[in-house]
mmCIF file of N, CA and C in Angstrom:
data_model
loop_
_atom_site.group_PDB
_atom_site.id
_atom_site.type_symbol
_atom_site.label_atom_id
_atom_site.label_comp_id
_atom_site.label_asym_id
_atom_site.label_seq_id
_atom_site.Cartn_x
_atom_site.Cartn_y
_atom_site.Cartn_z
ATOM 1 N N UNK A 1 -6.303 -18.629 -7.364
ATOM 2 C CA UNK A 1 -6.943 -18.470 -8.670
ATOM 3 C C UNK A 1 -7.900 -17.330 -8.385
ATOM 4 N N UNK A 2 -7.818 -16.162 -9.624
ATOM 5 C CA UNK A 2 -8.319 -14.830 -9.512
ATOM 6 C C UNK A 2 -9.224 -15.084 -10.872
ATOM 7 N N UNK A 3 -10.231 -14.388 -10.589
ATOM 8 C CA UNK A 3 -11.277 -14.037 -11.709
ATOM 9 C C UNK A 3 -11.272 -12.211 -12.005
ATOM 10 N N UNK A 4 -11.770 -12.081 -13.530
ATOM 11 C CA UNK A 4 -11.933 -10.430 -13.830
ATOM 12 C C UNK A 4 -12.934 -10.741 -15.293
ATOM 13 N N UNK A 5 -13.138 -9.350 -15.685
ATOM 14 C CA UNK A 5 -13.560 -9.379 -17.484
ATOM 15 C C UNK A 5 -12.940 -8.008 -17.070
ATOM 16 N N UNK A 6 -12.892 -7.907 -18.686
ATOM 17 C CA UNK A 6 -12.111 -6.795 -19.482
ATOM 18 C C UNK A 6 -13.090 -6.196 -20.387
ATOM 19 N N UNK A 7 -13.108 -4.737 -20.227
ATOM 20 C CA UNK A 7 -14.089 -4.110 -20.656
ATOM 21 C C UNK A 7 -13.459 -3.100 -21.795
ATOM 22 N N UNK A 8 -14.213 -2.642 -22.812
ATOM 23 C CA UNK A 8 -13.383 -1.560 -23.875
ATOM 24 C C UNK A 8 -12.667 -0.442 -23.206
ATOM 25 N N UNK A 9 -13.360 0.207 -22.328
ATOM 26 C CA UNK A 9 -12.417 1.131 -21.383
ATOM 27 C C UNK A 9 -10.790 0.337 -20.775
ATOM 28 N N UNK A 10 -10.892 -0.714 -20.050
ATOM 29 C CA UNK A 10 -9.424 -1.470 -19.924
ATOM 30 C C UNK A 10 -8.623 -1.591 -21.190
ATOM 31 N N UNK A 11 -9.397 -2.150 -22.173
ATOM 32 C CA UNK A 11 -8.355 -2.316 -23.579
ATOM 33 C C UNK A 11 -7.791 -1.243 -24.065
ATOM 34 N N UNK A 12 -8.688 0.218 -23.983
ATOM 35 C CA UNK A 12 -7.905 1.464 -24.481
ATOM 36 C C UNK A 12 -6.899 1.955 -23.568
ATOM 37 N N UNK A 13 -7.100 1.355 -22.542
ATOM 38 C CA UNK A 13 -6.198 1.939 -21.470
ATOM 39 C C UNK A 13 -4.688 1.041 -21.744
ATOM 40 N N UNK A 14 -5.183 -0.378 -22.026
ATOM 41 C CA UNK A 14 -3.859 -0.900 -22.312
ATOM 42 C C UNK A 14 -3.360 -0.860 -23.537
ATOM 43 N N UNK A 15 -4.045 -0.348 -24.427
ATOM 44 C CA UNK A 15 -3.464 0.234 -26.083
ATOM 45 C C UNK A 15 -2.978 1.337 -25.989
ATOM 46 N N UNK A 16 -3.347 2.287 -24.883
ATOM 47 C CA UNK A 16 -2.230 3.590 -24.583
ATOM 48 C C UNK A 16 -0.873 2.910 -24.135
ATOM 49 N N UNK A 17 -0.884 2.053 -23.054
ATOM 50 C CA UNK A 17 0.410 1.688 -22.457
ATOM 51 C C UNK A 17 0.988 1.320 -23.617
ATOM 52 N N UNK A 18 0.688 0.245 -24.159
ATOM 53 C CA UNK A 18 1.266 -0.891 -25.103
ATOM 54 C C UNK A 18 1.802 -0.372 -26.498
ATOM 55 N N UNK A 19 0.817 0.684 -27.125
ATOM 56 C CA UNK A 19 1.190 0.962 -28.301
ATOM 57 C C UNK A 19 -0.026 0.224 -29.507
ATOM 58 N N UNK A 20 -0.360 -0.623 -28.820
ATOM 59 C CA UNK A 20 -0.958 -1.590 -29.567
ATOM 60 C C UNK A 20 -2.571 -1.114 -29.927
ATOM 61 N N UNK A 21 -2.692 -0.138 -30.863
ATOM 62 C CA UNK A 21 -4.503 0.246 -31.284
ATOM 63 C C UNK A 21 -5.061 -0.526 -32.717
ATOM 64 N N UNK A 22 -4.663 -1.874 -32.652
ATOM 65 C CA UNK A 22 -5.342 -2.582 -33.385
ATOM 66 C C UNK A 22 -6.897 -2.631 -33.236
ATOM 67 N N UNK A 23 -7.581 -2.087 -34.188
ATOM 68 C CA UNK A 23 -9.084 -2.336 -33.815
ATOM 69 C C UNK A 23 -9.719 -3.248 -33.342
ATOM 70 N N UNK A 24 -9.064 -4.311 -33.475
ATOM 71 C CA UNK A 24 -9.910 -5.725 -33.067
ATOM 72 C C UNK A 24 -9.661 -5.488 -31.685
ATOM 73 N N UNK A 25 -8.992 -4.659 -30.771
ATOM 74 C CA UNK A 25 -8.820 -4.577 -29.459
ATOM 75 C C UNK A 25 -9.853 -3.109 -28.417
ATOM 76 N N UNK A 26 -9.877 -2.429 -29.495
ATOM 77 C CA UNK A 26 -10.263 -0.848 -29.294
ATOM 78 C C UNK A 26 -11.615 -0.419 -29.933
ATOM 79 N N UNK A 27 -12.151 -1.023 -31.060
ATOM 80 C CA UNK A 27 -12.598 -0.061 -31.882
ATOM 81 C C UNK A 27 -14.062 -0.828 -31.709
ATOM 82 N N UNK A 28 -15.143 -0.693 -31.336
ATOM 83 C CA UNK A 28 -16.595 -1.402 -31.180
ATOM 84 C C UNK A 28 -17.120 -2.017 -32.775
ATOM 85 N N UNK A 29 -17.146 -0.648 -33.648
ATOM 86 C CA UNK A 29 -17.532 -0.780 -34.679
ATOM 87 C C UNK A 29 -16.681 -1.423 -35.402
ATOM 88 N N UNK A 30 -15.405 -0.994 -35.884
ATOM 89 C CA UNK A 30 -14.576 -1.726 -36.948
ATOM 90 C C UNK A 30 -14.297 -3.133 -36.333
ATOM 91 N N UNK A 31 -14.352 -3.626 -35.076
ATOM 92 C CA UNK A 31 -13.728 -4.963 -34.611
ATOM 93 C C UNK A 31 -15.241 -5.817 -35.269
ATOM 94 N N UNK A 32 -16.207 -5.439 -35.525
ATOM 95 C CA UNK A 32 -17.399 -6.104 -36.244
ATOM 96 C C UNK A 32 -16.873 -6.822 -37.537
ATOM 97 N N UNK A 33 -16.037 -6.412 -38.250
ATOM 98 C CA UNK A 33 -15.529 -6.665 -39.500
ATOM 99 C C UNK A 33 -14.720 -7.601 -39.370
ATOM 100 N N UNK A 34 -13.925 -7.967 -38.449
ATOM 101 C CA UNK A 34 -12.936 -8.776 -38.276
ATOM 102 C C UNK A 34 -13.505 -10.339 -37.790
ATOM 103 N N UNK A 35 -12.398 -11.170 -38.162
ATOM 104 C CA UNK A 35 -12.831 -12.584 -37.472
ATOM 105 C C UNK A 35 -13.573 -12.878 -36.783
ATOM 106 N N UNK A 36 -13.119 -12.101 -35.521
ATOM 107 C CA UNK A 36 -13.950 -12.079 -34.083
ATOM 108 C C UNK A 36 -15.296 -11.370 -33.675
ATOM 109 N N UNK A 37 -15.736 -10.562 -35.045
ATOM 110 C CA UNK A 37 -17.021 -9.959 -34.889
ATOM 111 C C UNK A 37 -17.325 -9.300 -33.768
ATOM 112 N N UNK A 38 -16.073 -8.953 -33.091
ATOM 113 C CA UNK A 38 -16.387 -7.989 -32.024
ATOM 114 C C UNK A 38 -15.055 -8.063 -31.347
ATOM 115 N N UNK A 39 -14.996 -6.759 -30.356
ATOM 116 C CA UNK A 39 -13.605 -6.695 -29.705
ATOM 117 C C UNK A 39 -13.245 -7.982 -28.644
ATOM 118 N N UNK A 40 -12.257 -8.000 -28.871
ATOM 119 C CA UNK A 40 -11.212 -8.893 -28.270
ATOM 120 C C UNK A 40 -10.415 -8.301 -27.016
ATOM 121 N N UNK A 41 -9.856 -9.150 -26.238
ATOM 122 C CA UNK A 41 -8.438 -8.530 -25.310
ATOM 123 C C UNK A 41 -7.479 -8.952 -25.773
ATOM 124 N N UNK A 42 -6.455 -7.750 -25.630
ATOM 125 C CA UNK A 42 -5.141 -8.267 -26.336
ATOM 126 C C UNK A 42 -4.609 -9.275 -25.266
ATOM 127 N N UNK A 43 -3.766 -10.420 -26.119
ATOM 128 C CA UNK A 43 -3.572 -11.563 -25.691
ATOM 129 C C UNK A 43 -2.384 -11.038 -24.361
ATOM 130 N N UNK A 44 -1.535 -10.055 -24.689
ATOM 131 C CA UNK A 44 -0.510 -9.599 -23.955
ATOM 132 C C UNK A 44 -1.104 -8.921 -22.587
ATOM 133 N N UNK A 45 -2.502 -8.908 -22.677
ATOM 134 C CA UNK A 45 -2.944 -8.001 -21.870
ATOM 135 C C UNK A 45 -3.160 -8.802 -20.713
ATOM 136 N N UNK A 46 -3.667 -10.600 -20.872
ATOM 137 C CA UNK A 46 -4.546 -11.326 -20.189
ATOM 138 C C UNK A 46 -2.934 -12.166 -19.737
ATOM 139 N N UNK A 47 -1.838 -12.141 -20.457
ATOM 140 C CA UNK A 47 -0.685 -12.557 -19.792
ATOM 141 C C UNK A 47 -0.490 -11.639 -18.241
ATOM 142 N N UNK A 48 0.157 -10.275 -18.787
ATOM 143 C CA UNK A 48 0.102 -9.614 -17.817
ATOM 144 C C UNK A 48 -0.650 -9.796 -16.675
ATOM 145 N N UNK A 49 -2.024 -9.380 -16.824
ATOM 146 C CA UNK A 49 -3.034 -9.348 -15.875
ATOM 147 C C UNK A 49 -2.729 -10.723 -14.665
ATOM 148 N N UNK A 50 -2.388 -12.074 -15.655
ATOM 149 C CA UNK A 50 -2.615 -12.933 -14.718
ATOM 150 C C UNK A 50 -1.176 -13.315 -13.690
ATOM 151 N N UNK A 51 -0.127 -13.073 -14.717
ATOM 152 C CA UNK A 51 1.281 -13.013 -13.472
ATOM 153 C C UNK A 51 0.937 -11.879 -12.623
ATOM 154 N N UNK A 52 0.288 -10.989 -12.723
ATOM 155 C CA UNK A 52 0.394 -9.644 -11.843
ATOM 156 C C UNK A 52 -0.940 -10.261 -10.622
ATOM 157 N N UNK A 53 -2.031 -10.967 -11.133
ATOM 158 C CA UNK A 53 -3.159 -10.962 -10.285
ATOM 159 C C UNK A 53 -2.587 -11.887 -9.288
ATOM 160 N N UNK A 54 -1.762 -13.234 -9.832
ATOM 161 C CA UNK A 54 -1.614 -14.656 -9.236
ATOM 162 C C UNK A 54 -0.391 -14.028 -8.713
ATOM 163 N N UNK A 55 0.486 -13.239 -8.492
ATOM 164 C CA UNK A 55 1.361 -12.390 -7.742
ATOM 165 C C UNK A 55 3.167 -13.252 -8.320
ATOM 166 N N UNK A 56 3.224 -13.542 -9.844
ATOM 167 C CA UNK A 56 4.231 -14.497 -10.231
ATOM 168 C C UNK A 56 5.386 -13.467 -10.678
ATOM 169 N N UNK A 57 6.616 -13.168 -9.739
ATOM 170 C CA UNK A 57 7.225 -12.440 -10.102
ATOM 171 C C UNK A 57 8.582 -13.374 -11.393
ATOM 172 N N UNK A 58 8.750 -12.628 -12.176
ATOM 173 C CA UNK A 58 9.966 -12.781 -13.124
ATOM 174 C C UNK A 58 10.874 -12.676 -13.042
ATOM 175 N N UNK A 59 11.838 -13.552 -13.465
ATOM 176 C CA UNK A 59 13.289 -13.133 -13.439
ATOM 177 C C UNK A 59 13.748 -13.397 -14.568
ATOM 178 N N UNK A 60 15.046 -12.963 -14.932
ATOM 179 C CA UNK A 60 15.869 -12.899 -16.208
ATOM 180 C C UNK A 60 15.996 -14.246 -16.623
ATOM 181 N N UNK A 61 15.867 -15.440 -16.095
ATOM 182 C CA UNK A 61 15.866 -16.763 -16.329
ATOM 183 C C UNK A 61 14.620 -17.498 -16.785
ATOM 184 N N UNK A 62 13.579 -16.506 -16.223
ATOM 185 C CA UNK A 62 12.281 -17.025 -16.519
ATOM 186 C C UNK A 62 11.966 -17.196 -17.560
ATOM 187 N N UNK A 63 11.429 -18.526 -18.513
ATOM 188 C CA UNK A 63 10.915 -18.515 -19.765
ATOM 189 C C UNK A 63 9.337 -18.329 -19.813
ATOM 190 N N UNK A 64 8.605 -17.928 -20.466
ATOM 191 C CA UNK A 64 7.428 -18.387 -20.768
ATOM 192 C C UNK A 64 7.008 -19.024 -22.157
ATOM 193 N N UNK A 65 5.960 -20.059 -22.134
ATOM 194 C CA UNK A 65 5.501 -20.879 -23.341
ATOM 195 C C UNK A 65 4.035 -20.478 -23.547
ATOM 196 N N UNK A 66 3.447 -19.439 -24.074
ATOM 197 C CA UNK A 66 2.307 -19.146 -24.157
ATOM 198 C C UNK A 66 1.755 -19.426 -25.211
ATOM 199 N N UNK A 67 0.285 -19.969 -25.225
ATOM 200 C CA UNK A 67 -0.718 -20.665 -26.029
ATOM 201 C C UNK A 67 -1.706 -20.041 -25.678
ATOM 202 N N UNK A 68 -2.226 -19.324 -26.906
ATOM 203 C CA UNK A 68 -3.502 -18.358 -26.904
ATOM 204 C C UNK A 68 -4.356 -19.728 -27.745
ATOM 205 N N UNK A 69 -5.279 -20.390 -27.348
ATOM 206 C CA UNK A 69 -6.063 -21.083 -28.041
ATOM 207 C C UNK A 69 -7.415 -20.414 -28.585
ATOM 208 N N UNK A 70 -8.125 -19.449 -27.714
ATOM 209 C CA UNK A 70 -9.259 -19.016 -28.197
ATOM 210 C C UNK A 70 -9.246 -17.103 -27.631
ATOM 211 N N UNK A 71 -9.904 -16.677 -28.769
ATOM 212 C CA UNK A 71 -10.157 -15.382 -28.124
ATOM 213 C C UNK A 71 -10.972 -14.998 -26.789
ATOM 214 N N UNK A 72 -10.603 -13.981 -25.916
ATOM 215 C CA UNK A 72 -11.334 -13.619 -24.833
ATOM 216 C C UNK A 72 -12.371 -12.525 -25.528
ATOM 217 N N UNK A 73 -13.207 -12.472 -25.219
ATOM 218 C CA UNK A 73 -14.130 -11.553 -25.830
ATOM 219 C C UNK A 73 -14.424 -10.399 -24.618
ATOM 220 N N UNK A 74 -14.969 -8.886 -24.901
ATOM 221 C CA UNK A 74 -15.003 -7.919 -23.824
ATOM 222 C C UNK A 74 -16.211 -8.552 -22.784
ATOM 223 N N UNK A 75 -16.092 -8.371 -21.627
ATOM 224 C CA UNK A 75 -17.351 -8.379 -20.378
ATOM 225 C C UNK A 75 -17.435 -9.974 -20.309
ATOM 226 N N UNK A 76 -16.556 -10.553 -20.616
ATOM 227 C CA UNK A 76 -16.767 -12.080 -20.721
ATOM 228 C C UNK A 76 -16.112 -12.481 -18.888
ATOM 229 N N UNK A 77 -16.597 -12.868 -18.040
ATOM 230 C CA UNK A 77 -16.265 -13.463 -16.831
ATOM 231 C C UNK A 77 -14.932 -14.643 -17.076
ATOM 232 N N UNK A 78 -13.579 -14.256 -16.688
ATOM 233 C CA UNK A 78 -12.647 -15.482 -17.101
ATOM 234 C C UNK A 78 -11.848 -15.624 -15.537
ATOM 235 N N UNK A 79 -11.053 -16.655 -15.851
ATOM 236 C CA UNK A 79 -10.177 -17.052 -14.563
ATOM 237 C C UNK A 79 -8.884 -17.316 -14.562
ATOM 238 N N UNK A 80 -8.267 -16.911 -14.029
ATOM 239 C CA UNK A 80 -6.519 -17.226 -13.976
ATOM 240 C C UNK A 80 -6.409 -18.475 -12.888
ATOM 241 N N UNK A 81 -5.903 -19.382 -13.341
ATOM 242 C CA UNK A 81 -6.023 -20.369 -12.412
ATOM 243 C C UNK A 81 -4.375 -21.036 -12.577
ATOM 244 N N UNK A 82 -3.663 -21.116 -11.271
ATOM 245 C CA UNK A 82 -2.254 -21.526 -11.257
ATOM 246 C C UNK A 82 -1.502 -22.920 -11.041
ATOM 247 N N UNK A 83 -1.309 -23.834 -11.669
ATOM 248 C CA UNK A 83 -1.257 -25.332 -11.504
ATOM 249 C C UNK A 83 0.139 -25.396 -10.836
ATOM 250 N N UNK A 84 0.409 -25.693 -9.707
ATOM 251 C CA UNK A 84 1.687 -25.554 -8.891
ATOM 252 C C UNK A 84 2.354 -27.042 -9.589
ATOM 253 N N UNK A 85 1.730 -27.920 -9.730
ATOM 254 C CA UNK A 85 2.605 -29.122 -10.104
ATOM 255 C C UNK A 85 2.811 -28.909 -11.588
ATOM 256 N N UNK A 86 2.100 -27.791 -12.203
ATOM 257 C CA UNK A 86 3.082 -27.850 -13.582
ATOM 258 C C UNK A 86 3.335 -26.483 -14.106
ATOM 259 N N UNK A 87 3.416 -25.612 -13.086
ATOM 260 C CA UNK A 87 4.559 -24.574 -13.322
ATOM 261 C C UNK A 87 3.338 -23.932 -14.659
ATOM 262 N N UNK A 88 2.101 -23.989 -14.924
ATOM 263 C CA UNK A 88 1.283 -23.161 -15.489
ATOM 264 C C UNK A 88 -0.123 -22.836 -15.010
ATOM 265 N N UNK A 89 -0.176 -21.587 -16.001
ATOM 266 C CA UNK A 89 -1.144 -20.828 -15.677
ATOM 267 C C UNK A 89 -2.570 -21.304 -16.379
ATOM 268 N N UNK A 90 -3.805 -21.381 -16.390
ATOM 269 C CA UNK A 90 -4.571 -21.526 -17.484
ATOM 270 C C UNK A 90 -5.737 -20.229 -17.053
ATOM 271 N N UNK A 91 -5.737 -19.843 -18.494
ATOM 272 C CA UNK A 91 -6.946 -18.566 -18.314
ATOM 273 C C UNK A 91 -8.146 -19.301 -18.805
ATOM 274 N N UNK A 92 -9.546 -19.318 -18.226
ATOM 275 C CA UNK A 92 -10.583 -20.068 -18.451
ATOM 276 C C UNK A 92 -11.578 -19.372 -18.150
ATOM 277 N N UNK A 93 -12.526 -20.175 -19.154
ATOM 278 C CA UNK A 93 -14.134 -19.506 -18.697
ATOM 279 C C UNK A 93 -14.435 -19.787 -17.242
ATOM 280 N N UNK A 94 -15.450 -19.074 -16.923
ATOM 281 C CA UNK A 94 -15.834 -19.057 -15.067
ATOM 282 C C UNK A 94 -16.124 -20.385 -14.701
ATOM 283 N N UNK A 95 -16.882 -20.957 -16.139
ATOM 284 C CA UNK A 95 -17.080 -22.394 -15.388
ATOM 285 C C UNK A 95 -15.879 -23.464 -15.696
ATOM 286 N N UNK A 96 -14.670 -22.769 -15.782
ATOM 287 C CA UNK A 96 -13.597 -23.541 -16.331
ATOM 288 C C UNK A 96 -13.727 -24.815 -17.799
ATOM 289 N N UNK A 97 -14.675 -24.711 -18.353
ATOM 290 C CA UNK A 97 -15.251 -25.605 -19.189
ATOM 291 C C UNK A 97 -14.448 -24.838 -20.431
ATOM 292 N N UNK A 98 -13.936 -24.162 -20.771
ATOM 293 C CA UNK A 98 -13.371 -23.633 -21.991
ATOM 294 C C UNK A 98 -11.964 -23.043 -21.834
ATOM 295 N N UNK A 99 -10.850 -23.360 -22.256
ATOM 296 C CA UNK A 99 -9.302 -22.578 -21.773
ATOM 297 C C UNK A 99 -9.172 -22.145 -23.166
ATOM 298 N N UNK A 100 -8.997 -20.637 -22.596
ATOM 299 C CA UNK A 100 -8.494 -19.522 -23.466
ATOM 300 C C UNK A 100 -6.996 -19.409 -24.120
ATOM 301 N N UNK A 101 -6.074 -19.703 -22.850
ATOM 302 C CA UNK A 101 -4.804 -19.273 -22.836
ATOM 303 C C UNK A 101 -4.324 -20.441 -22.010
ATOM 304 N N UNK A 102 -2.932 -21.000 -21.980
ATOM 305 C CA UNK A 102 -2.144 -21.670 -21.271
ATOM 306 C C UNK A 102 -1.105 -21.083 -21.329
ATOM 307 N N UNK A 103 -0.217 -20.811 -19.959
ATOM 308 C CA UNK A 103 0.923 -20.020 -19.772
ATOM 309 C C UNK A 103 2.230 -20.591 -19.268
ATOM 310 N N UNK A 104 3.006 -21.899 -19.751
ATOM 311 C CA UNK A 104 3.759 -22.699 -19.123
ATOM 312 C C UNK A 104 4.982 -21.487 -18.662
ATOM 313 N N UNK A 105 5.246 -21.788 -17.618
ATOM 314 C CA UNK A 105 6.572 -21.013 -17.000
ATOM 315 C C UNK A 105 7.488 -21.436 -16.600
ATOM 316 N N UNK A 106 8.487 -21.869 -17.225
ATOM 317 C CA UNK A 106 9.892 -22.415 -16.954
ATOM 318 C C UNK A 106 10.852 -21.466 -15.995
ATOM 319 N N UNK A 107 11.233 -21.954 -15.183
ATOM 320 C CA UNK A 107 12.498 -21.621 -13.983
ATOM 321 C C UNK A 107 12.130 -20.686 -13.194
ATOM 322 N N UNK A 108 10.854 -21.127 -12.924
ATOM 323 C CA UNK A 108 10.185 -19.830 -11.673
ATOM 324 C C UNK A 108 10.462 -20.728 -10.219
ATOM 325 N N UNK A 109 10.841 -19.381 -9.556
ATOM 326 C CA UNK A 109 11.369 -19.270 -8.555
ATOM 327 C C UNK A 109 10.473 -18.439 -7.759
ATOM 328 N N UNK A 110 9.557 -18.811 -6.606
ATOM 329 C CA UNK A 110 8.504 -18.394 -6.164
ATOM 330 C C UNK A 110 7.647 -19.384 -5.235
ATOM 331 N N UNK A 111 7.041 -18.399 -4.195
ATOM 332 C CA UNK A 111 6.463 -19.094 -3.019
ATOM 333 C C UNK A 111 4.884 -18.586 -3.670
ATOM 334 N N UNK A 112 3.981 -19.705 -3.140
ATOM 335 C CA UNK A 112 2.550 -19.557 -4.139
ATOM 336 C C UNK A 112 1.763 -18.627 -3.163
ATOM 337 N N UNK A 113 1.275 -17.545 -3.283
ATOM 338 C CA UNK A 113 0.257 -16.755 -2.790
ATOM 339 C C UNK A 113 -0.970 -16.987 -2.165
ATOM 340 N N UNK A 114 -1.551 -17.418 -1.250
ATOM 341 C CA UNK A 114 -2.729 -18.034 -0.731
ATOM 342 C C UNK A 114 -3.966 -16.757 -1.306
ATOM 343 N N UNK A 115 -3.544 -15.711 -1.578
ATOM 344 C CA UNK A 115 -4.690 -14.557 -1.415
ATOM 345 C C UNK A 115 -4.041 -13.901 -2.600
ATOM 346 N N UNK A 116 -4.706 -13.920 -3.777
ATOM 347 C CA UNK A 116 -3.839 -13.431 -5.397
ATOM 348 C C UNK A 116 -4.931 -12.099 -5.109
ATOM 349 N N UNK A 117 -4.179 -11.273 -5.675
ATOM 350 C CA UNK A 117 -4.975 -9.709 -6.086
ATOM 351 C C UNK A 117 -5.574 -9.876 -7.088
ATOM 352 N N UNK A 118 -6.988 -8.872 -6.983
ATOM 353 C CA UNK A 118 -7.649 -9.016 -7.769
ATOM 354 C C UNK A 118 -7.994 -7.613 -7.800
ATOM 355 N N UNK A 119 -7.911 -7.169 -9.137
ATOM 356 C CA UNK A 119 -8.009 -5.725 -9.404
ATOM 357 C C UNK A 119 -8.945 -5.443 -10.693
#
């Protein structure tokens, strides 16, 4: 398990990396006009962060089945939890009462690290 929160600065950096400058992720004023009502974290940023932080290495054979169930707001404390029995990452609220995303990993071949990175 690893924890994090994302800031507007993180989203702007990710936008520069990914090319996704959608205002819902990077513009505090414009995002208020959207269905989210505020800036939200890029979904792909969540996926890449969780894979990296939990030290999950993908191969060409690996498949991801990703379900985005709810938006993650900026400055919200979240957890990435890996369930070895299901080969699944759940991205949840800090109290684990709300699930934001589920990432099912198929054809995974890795040893689980007891000390995930937290960056």
